[in-house]
PDB file of C-alpha atoms in Angstrom:
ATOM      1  CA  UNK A 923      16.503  33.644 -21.904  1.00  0.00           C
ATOM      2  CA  UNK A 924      17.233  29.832 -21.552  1.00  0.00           C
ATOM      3  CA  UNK A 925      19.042  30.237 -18.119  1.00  0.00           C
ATOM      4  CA  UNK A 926      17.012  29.068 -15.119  1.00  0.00           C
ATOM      5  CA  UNK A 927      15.838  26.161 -13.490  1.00  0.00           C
ATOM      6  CA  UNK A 928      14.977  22.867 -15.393  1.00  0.00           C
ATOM      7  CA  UNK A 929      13.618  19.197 -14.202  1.00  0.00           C
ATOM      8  CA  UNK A 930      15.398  17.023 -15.731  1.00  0.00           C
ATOM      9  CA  UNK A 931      14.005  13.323 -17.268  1.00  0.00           C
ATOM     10  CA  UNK A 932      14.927  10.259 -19.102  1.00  0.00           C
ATOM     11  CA  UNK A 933      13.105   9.147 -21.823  1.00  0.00           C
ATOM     12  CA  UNK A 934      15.419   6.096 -23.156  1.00  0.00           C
ATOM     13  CA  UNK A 935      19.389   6.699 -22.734  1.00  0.00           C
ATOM     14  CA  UNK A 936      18.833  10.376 -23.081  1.00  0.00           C
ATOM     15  CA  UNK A 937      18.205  13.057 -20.272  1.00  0.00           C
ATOM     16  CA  UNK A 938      15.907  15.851 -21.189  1.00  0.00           C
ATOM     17  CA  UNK A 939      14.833  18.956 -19.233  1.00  0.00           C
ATOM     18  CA  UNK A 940      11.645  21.057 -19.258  1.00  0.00           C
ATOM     19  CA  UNK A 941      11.687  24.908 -17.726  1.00  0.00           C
ATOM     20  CA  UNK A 942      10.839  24.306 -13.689  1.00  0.00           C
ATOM     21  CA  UNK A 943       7.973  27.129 -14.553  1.00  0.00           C
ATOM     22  CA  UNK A 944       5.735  25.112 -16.818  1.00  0.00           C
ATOM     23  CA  UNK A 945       5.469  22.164 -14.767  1.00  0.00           C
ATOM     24  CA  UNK A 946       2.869  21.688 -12.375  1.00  0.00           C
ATOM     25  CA  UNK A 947       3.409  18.750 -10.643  1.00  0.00           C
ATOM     26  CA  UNK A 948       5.122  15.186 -10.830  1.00  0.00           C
ATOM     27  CA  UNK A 949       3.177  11.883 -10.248  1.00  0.00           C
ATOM     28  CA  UNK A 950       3.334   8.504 -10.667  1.00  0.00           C
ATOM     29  CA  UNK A 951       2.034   6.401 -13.404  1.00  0.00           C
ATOM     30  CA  UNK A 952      -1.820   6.874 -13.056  1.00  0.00           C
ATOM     31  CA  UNK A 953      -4.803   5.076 -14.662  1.00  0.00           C
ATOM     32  CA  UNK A 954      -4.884   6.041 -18.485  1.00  0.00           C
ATOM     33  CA  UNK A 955      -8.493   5.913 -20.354  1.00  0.00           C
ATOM     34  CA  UNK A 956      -7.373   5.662 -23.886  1.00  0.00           C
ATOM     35  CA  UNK A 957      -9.114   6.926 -26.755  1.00  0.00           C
ATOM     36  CA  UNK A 958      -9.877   5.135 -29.848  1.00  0.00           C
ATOM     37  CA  UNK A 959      -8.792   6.743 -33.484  1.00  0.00           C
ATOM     38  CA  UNK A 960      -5.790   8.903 -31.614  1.00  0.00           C
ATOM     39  CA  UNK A 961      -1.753   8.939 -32.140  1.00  0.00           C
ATOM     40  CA  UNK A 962      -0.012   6.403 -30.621  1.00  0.00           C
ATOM     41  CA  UNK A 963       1.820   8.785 -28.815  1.00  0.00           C
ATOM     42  CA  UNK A 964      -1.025  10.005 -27.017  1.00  0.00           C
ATOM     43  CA  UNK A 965      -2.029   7.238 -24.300  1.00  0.00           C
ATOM     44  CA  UNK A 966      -5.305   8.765 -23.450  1.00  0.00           C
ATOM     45  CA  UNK A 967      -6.436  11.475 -20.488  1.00  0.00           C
ATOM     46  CA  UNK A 968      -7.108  11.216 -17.464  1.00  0.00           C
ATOM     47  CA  UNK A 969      -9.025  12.616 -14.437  1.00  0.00           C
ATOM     48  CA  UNK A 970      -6.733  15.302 -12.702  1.00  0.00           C
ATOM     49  CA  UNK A 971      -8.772  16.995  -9.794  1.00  0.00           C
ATOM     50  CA  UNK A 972     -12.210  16.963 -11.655  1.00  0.00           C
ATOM     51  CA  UNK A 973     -10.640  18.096 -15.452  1.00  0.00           C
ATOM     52  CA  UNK A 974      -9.971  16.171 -17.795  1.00  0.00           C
ATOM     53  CA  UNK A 975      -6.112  15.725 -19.083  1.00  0.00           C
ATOM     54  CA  UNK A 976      -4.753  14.409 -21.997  1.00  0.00           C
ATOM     55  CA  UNK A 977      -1.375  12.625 -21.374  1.00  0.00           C
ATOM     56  CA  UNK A 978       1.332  11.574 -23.997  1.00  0.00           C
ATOM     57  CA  UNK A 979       3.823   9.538 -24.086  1.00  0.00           C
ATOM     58  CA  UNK A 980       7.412  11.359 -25.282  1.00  0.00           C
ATOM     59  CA  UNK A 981       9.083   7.887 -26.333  1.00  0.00           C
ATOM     60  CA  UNK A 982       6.430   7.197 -28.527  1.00  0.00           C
ATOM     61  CA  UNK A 983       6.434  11.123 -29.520  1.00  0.00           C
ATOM     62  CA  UNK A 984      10.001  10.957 -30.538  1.00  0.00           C
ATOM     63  CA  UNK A 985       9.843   7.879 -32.220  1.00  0.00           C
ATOM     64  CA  UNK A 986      11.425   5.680 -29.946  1.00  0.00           C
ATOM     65  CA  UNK A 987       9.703   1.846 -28.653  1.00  0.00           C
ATOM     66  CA  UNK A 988       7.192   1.827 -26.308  1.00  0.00           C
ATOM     67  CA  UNK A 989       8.060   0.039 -22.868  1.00  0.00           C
ATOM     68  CA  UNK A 990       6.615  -1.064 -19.893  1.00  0.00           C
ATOM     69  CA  UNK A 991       6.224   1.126 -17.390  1.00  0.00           C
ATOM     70  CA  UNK A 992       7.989   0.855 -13.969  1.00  0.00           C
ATOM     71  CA  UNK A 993       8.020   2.247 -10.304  1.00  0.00           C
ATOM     72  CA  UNK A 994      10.080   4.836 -11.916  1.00  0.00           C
ATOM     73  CA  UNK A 995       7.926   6.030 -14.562  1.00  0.00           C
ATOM     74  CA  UNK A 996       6.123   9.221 -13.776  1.00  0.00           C
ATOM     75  CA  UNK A 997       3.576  11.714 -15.188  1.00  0.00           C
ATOM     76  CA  UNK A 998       5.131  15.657 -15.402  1.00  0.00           C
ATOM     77  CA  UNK A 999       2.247  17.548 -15.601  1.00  0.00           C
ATOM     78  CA  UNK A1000       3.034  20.405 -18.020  1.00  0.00           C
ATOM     79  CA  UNK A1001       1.109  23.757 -19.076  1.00  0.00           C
ATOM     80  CA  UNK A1002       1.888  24.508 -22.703  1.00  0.00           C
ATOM     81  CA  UNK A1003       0.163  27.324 -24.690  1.00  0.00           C
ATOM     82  CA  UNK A1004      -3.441  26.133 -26.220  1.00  0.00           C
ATOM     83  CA  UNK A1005      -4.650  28.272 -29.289  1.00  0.00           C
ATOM     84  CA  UNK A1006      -6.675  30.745 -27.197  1.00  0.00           C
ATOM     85  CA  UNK A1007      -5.588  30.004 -23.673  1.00  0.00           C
ATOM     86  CA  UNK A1008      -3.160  27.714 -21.442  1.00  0.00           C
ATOM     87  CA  UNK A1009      -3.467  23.631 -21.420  1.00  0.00           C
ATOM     88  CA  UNK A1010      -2.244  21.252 -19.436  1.00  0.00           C
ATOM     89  CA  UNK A1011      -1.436  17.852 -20.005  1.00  0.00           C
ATOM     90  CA  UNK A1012       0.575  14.831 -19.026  1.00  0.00           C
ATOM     91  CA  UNK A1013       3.860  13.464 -20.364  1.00  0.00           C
ATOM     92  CA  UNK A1014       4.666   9.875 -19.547  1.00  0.00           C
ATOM     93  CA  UNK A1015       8.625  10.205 -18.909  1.00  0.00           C
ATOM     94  CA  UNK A1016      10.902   7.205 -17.695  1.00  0.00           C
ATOM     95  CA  UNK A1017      12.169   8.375 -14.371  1.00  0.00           C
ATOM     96  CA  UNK A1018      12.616  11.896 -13.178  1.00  0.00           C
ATOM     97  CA  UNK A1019      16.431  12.759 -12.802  1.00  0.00           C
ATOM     98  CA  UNK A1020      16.597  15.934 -10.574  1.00  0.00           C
ATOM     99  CA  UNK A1021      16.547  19.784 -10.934  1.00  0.00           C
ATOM    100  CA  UNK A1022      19.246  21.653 -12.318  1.00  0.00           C
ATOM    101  CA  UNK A1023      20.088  25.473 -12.197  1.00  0.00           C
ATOM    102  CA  UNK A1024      21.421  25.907 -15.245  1.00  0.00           C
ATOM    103  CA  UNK A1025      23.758  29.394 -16.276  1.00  0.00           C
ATOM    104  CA  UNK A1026      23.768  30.765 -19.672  1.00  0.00           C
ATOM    105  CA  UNK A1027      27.100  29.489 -20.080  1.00  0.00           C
ATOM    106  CA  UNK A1028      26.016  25.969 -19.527  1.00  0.00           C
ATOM    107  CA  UNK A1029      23.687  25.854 -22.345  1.00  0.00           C
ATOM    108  CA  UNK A1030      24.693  25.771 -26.155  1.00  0.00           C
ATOM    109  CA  UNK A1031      22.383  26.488 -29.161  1.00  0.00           C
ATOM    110  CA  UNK A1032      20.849  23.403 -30.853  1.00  0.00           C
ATOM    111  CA  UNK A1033      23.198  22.316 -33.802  1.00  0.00           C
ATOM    112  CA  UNK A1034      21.715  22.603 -37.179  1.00  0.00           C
ATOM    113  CA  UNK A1035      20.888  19.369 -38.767  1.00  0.00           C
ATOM    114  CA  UNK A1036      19.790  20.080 -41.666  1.00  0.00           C
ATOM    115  CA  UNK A1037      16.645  21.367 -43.302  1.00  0.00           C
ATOM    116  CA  UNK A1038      14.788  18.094 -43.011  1.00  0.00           C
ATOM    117  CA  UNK A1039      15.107  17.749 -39.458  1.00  0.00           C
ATOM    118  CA  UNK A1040      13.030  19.821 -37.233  1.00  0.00           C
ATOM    119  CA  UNK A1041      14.644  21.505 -34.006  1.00  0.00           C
ATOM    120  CA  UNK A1042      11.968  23.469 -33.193  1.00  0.00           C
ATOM    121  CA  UNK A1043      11.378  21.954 -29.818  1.00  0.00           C
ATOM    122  CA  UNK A1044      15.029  22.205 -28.812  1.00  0.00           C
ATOM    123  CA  UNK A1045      15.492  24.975 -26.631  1.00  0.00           C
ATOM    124  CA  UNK A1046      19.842  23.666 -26.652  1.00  0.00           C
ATOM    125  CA  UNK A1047      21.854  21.590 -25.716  1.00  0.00           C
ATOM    126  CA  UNK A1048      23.164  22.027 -22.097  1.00  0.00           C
ATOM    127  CA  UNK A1049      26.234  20.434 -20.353  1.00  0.00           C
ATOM    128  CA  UNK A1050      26.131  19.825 -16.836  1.00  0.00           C
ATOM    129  CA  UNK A1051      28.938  17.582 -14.536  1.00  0.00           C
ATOM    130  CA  UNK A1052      30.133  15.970 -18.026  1.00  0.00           C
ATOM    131  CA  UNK A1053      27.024  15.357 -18.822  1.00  0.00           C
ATOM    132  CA  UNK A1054      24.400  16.458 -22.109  1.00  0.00           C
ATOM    133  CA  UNK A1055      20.958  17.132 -21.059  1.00  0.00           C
ATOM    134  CA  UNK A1056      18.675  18.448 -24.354  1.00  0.00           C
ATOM    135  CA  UNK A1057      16.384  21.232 -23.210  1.00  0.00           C
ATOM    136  CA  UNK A1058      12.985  21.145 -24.599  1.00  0.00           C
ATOM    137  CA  UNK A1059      10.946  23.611 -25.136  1.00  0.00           C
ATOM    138  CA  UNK A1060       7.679  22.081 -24.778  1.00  0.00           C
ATOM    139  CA  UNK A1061       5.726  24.444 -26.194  1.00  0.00           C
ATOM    140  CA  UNK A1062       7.080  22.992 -29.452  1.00  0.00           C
ATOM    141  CA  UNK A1063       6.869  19.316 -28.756  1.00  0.00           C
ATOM    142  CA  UNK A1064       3.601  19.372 -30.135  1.00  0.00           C
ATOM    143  CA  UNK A1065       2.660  21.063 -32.991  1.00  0.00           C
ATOM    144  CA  UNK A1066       0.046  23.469 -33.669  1.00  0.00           C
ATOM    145  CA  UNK A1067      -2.439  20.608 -35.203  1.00  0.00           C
ATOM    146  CA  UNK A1068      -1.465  17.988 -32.272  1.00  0.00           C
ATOM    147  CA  UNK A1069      -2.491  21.180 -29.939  1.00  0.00           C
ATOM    148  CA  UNK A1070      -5.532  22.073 -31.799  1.00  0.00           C
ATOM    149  CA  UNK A1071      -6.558  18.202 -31.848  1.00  0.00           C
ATOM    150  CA  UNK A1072      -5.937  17.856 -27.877  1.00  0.00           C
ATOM    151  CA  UNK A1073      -8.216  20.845 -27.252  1.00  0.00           C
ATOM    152  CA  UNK A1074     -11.028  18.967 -28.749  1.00  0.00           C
ATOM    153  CA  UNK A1075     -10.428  15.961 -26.499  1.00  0.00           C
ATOM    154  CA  UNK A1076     -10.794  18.577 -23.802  1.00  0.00           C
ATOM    155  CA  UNK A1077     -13.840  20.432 -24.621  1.00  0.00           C
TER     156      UNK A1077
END
């Protein structure tokens, strides 16, 4: 059931919205440690309330450049599923837009691009005042491997 309530994000031109119930809370830009040998996408982890967080940036995750960050850019602290049990970790998003009830009718199914591109983490395509937001599902962004490997950072 993709109807509910989103937060909605910009990463680059394009808005983006994650399911209101797997996000935990919204800060700003915080100190990053970063980790030697990782992904570029992945900036590091940091200390949330005593545990340690792993934090990644979706521009770099979707293949887009890197930028500086702002007084807009914010962390959206997500819980996605781990291999035995729920993790949570940071993604480094532009600017937070807003959050949107969205109706069944308001969201489309992901158009089919072909076998070499991977949809996966699109949950659709949703249009709201005139405008396209792309609902992740952000269980997907990552795959199982990227998962497994941010466990370990965590242990």
């Amino acid at each position: 059931m993709r109807a509910g309530k989103y937060l909605t994000f910009m990463v680059g031109k394009e808005e983006f919205g994650v399911a209101v119930l797997k996000v935990r809370e919204i800060m700003g830009m915080q100190d990053v440690t970063s980790l030697p040998l990782t992904p570029p996408y992945l900036k590091g982890v940091l200390n949330l309330r005593g545990k340690v967080t792993p934090v990644i940036d979706l521009r770099l995750k979707f293949g887009l450049p890197g930028i500086d960050t702002t007084e807009r850019t914010c962390i959206v602290v997500v819980q996605v599923h781990g291999e035995s049990a729920p993790i949570v970790i940071g993604i480094v998003v532009d600017e937070v837009s807003e959050v949107v009830t969205m109706a069944s009718g308001d969201i489309e199914d992901t158009p089919d691009f072909g076998a070499d591109v991977a949809t996966d983490y699109i949950l659709g395509i949703a249009r709201i005042k005139g405008k396209v937001k792309i609902l992740l599902d952000i269980d997907q962004v990552l795959s199982r491997n990227e998962i497994h490997s941010l466990e370990a950072v965590i242990q």
